[in-house]
Structures are given as C-alpha cells and as structure tokens.
C-alpha cells in the first residue's frame, strides 16, 4: 500500500475541509485541527496515489480561493 500525507494551513480550514470532504473516498482520512488540514491517502499503486493527490490539490486550491474571495454581487445596471 502506498501512502501520502498532505498538511496545509488556512485561516478558514474548517470551511475548506467541509467543501472537500464530499469527494473523499474510504482510503482518504482528513482531520482538521485549528488552522491545519491533514489528509492521508492510501492507494494500491503509485499511479493511483499520484492521481488522487493531484485531484485533491486542485480541489484544495479552488476551495481555498473561493473561501478567501467569496463571489461578490454584481450590479448589471
């Protein structure tokens, strides 16, 4: 079994983790402590591990951007 652990810190870690958790599989374990998100992923193959980590990092980046920069209301007048 291949394993990777990713730790990131965010002012709004709980909100980001909540946005990411629906995509987690049983082989992914996420914890949030204060401002830190820790994700451990286990996969049978190196390729599977790499794909899962890549997907997580992309989703994490988007979630962090959206929680830091919420969409402002536009005025179409």
Coordinates of C-alpha atoms in Angstrom, one line a residue:
X1 CA 0.0 0.0 0.0
X2 CA 1.3 3.5 -1.0
X3 CA 0.6 6.4 1.4
X4 CA 0.9 10.2 1.3
X5 CA 0.1 12.8 3.9
X6 CA -0.6 16.4 3.0
X7 CA -0.7 19.2 5.6
X8 CA -1.8 22.7 4.8
X9 CA -2.8 25.7 6.9
X10 CA -5.6 28.1 6.3
X11 CA -7.4 30.8 8.2
X12 CA -10.7 29.0 7.3
X13 CA -9.6 25.4 7.5
X14 CA -12.9 24.1 8.6
X15 CA -14.8 25.6 5.7
X16 CA -12.3 24.4 3.2
X17 CA -12.4 20.9 4.7
X18 CA -16.2 20.9 4.6
X19 CA -16.0 21.8 0.9
X20 CA -13.6 19.0 0.1
X21 CA -15.0 16.1 2.2
X22 CA -17.7 15.0 -0.2
X23 CA -15.0 13.9 -2.6
X24 CA -13.2 11.8 -0.1
X25 CA -13.1 8.1 -0.5
X26 CA -12.8 5.4 2.2
X27 CA -9.0 5.4 1.6
X28 CA -8.7 9.1 2.4
X29 CA -8.7 10.3 6.0
X30 CA -9.0 14.0 6.7
X31 CA -8.6 15.8 10.0
X32 CA -8.9 19.5 10.9
X33 CA -7.1 20.9 13.9
X34 CA -7.3 24.7 14.4
X35 CA -6.0 26.1 11.1
X36 CA -4.5 22.9 9.8
X37 CA -6.0 20.4 7.4
X38 CA -4.2 17.0 7.2
X39 CA -5.2 14.4 4.6
X40 CA -3.7 10.9 4.5
X41 CA -4.3 8.9 1.3
X42 CA -3.6 5.2 0.8
X43 CA -3.7 3.6 -2.7
X44 CA -2.5 0.3 -4.0
X45 CA -0.4 1.8 -6.8
X46 CA 1.9 4.8 -7.2
X47 CA -0.1 6.0 -10.2
X48 CA -3.4 5.8 -8.2
X49 CA -1.8 7.7 -5.3
X50 CA -0.5 10.4 -7.7
X51 CA -3.9 10.8 -9.3
X52 CA -5.7 11.1 -6.0
X53 CA -3.1 13.6 -4.6
X54 CA -3.3 15.7 -7.8
X55 CA -7.1 15.8 -7.7
X56 CA -7.0 16.8 -4.0
X57 CA -4.5 19.6 -4.6
X58 CA -6.6 21.1 -7.4
X59 CA -9.8 20.9 -5.4
X60 CA -8.0 22.3 -2.3
X61 CA -6.7 25.3 -4.4
X62 CA -10.2 26.0 -5.7
X63 CA -11.8 25.7 -2.3
X64 CA -9.2 27.9 -0.7
X65 CA -9.6 30.6 -3.4
X66 CA -13.4 30.5 -3.1
X67 CA -13.5 30.8 0.7
X68 CA -10.9 33.6 0.7
X69 CA -12.6 35.5 -2.1
X70 CA -16.3 34.9 -2.0
X71 CA -18.2 35.9 -5.1
X72 CA -19.3 39.5 -4.9
X73 CA -22.7 40.5 -6.1
X74 CA -22.5 42.1 -9.5
X75 CA -24.6 45.1 -10.5
X76 CA -25.7 44.8 -14.1
X77 CA -27.1 48.2 -14.5

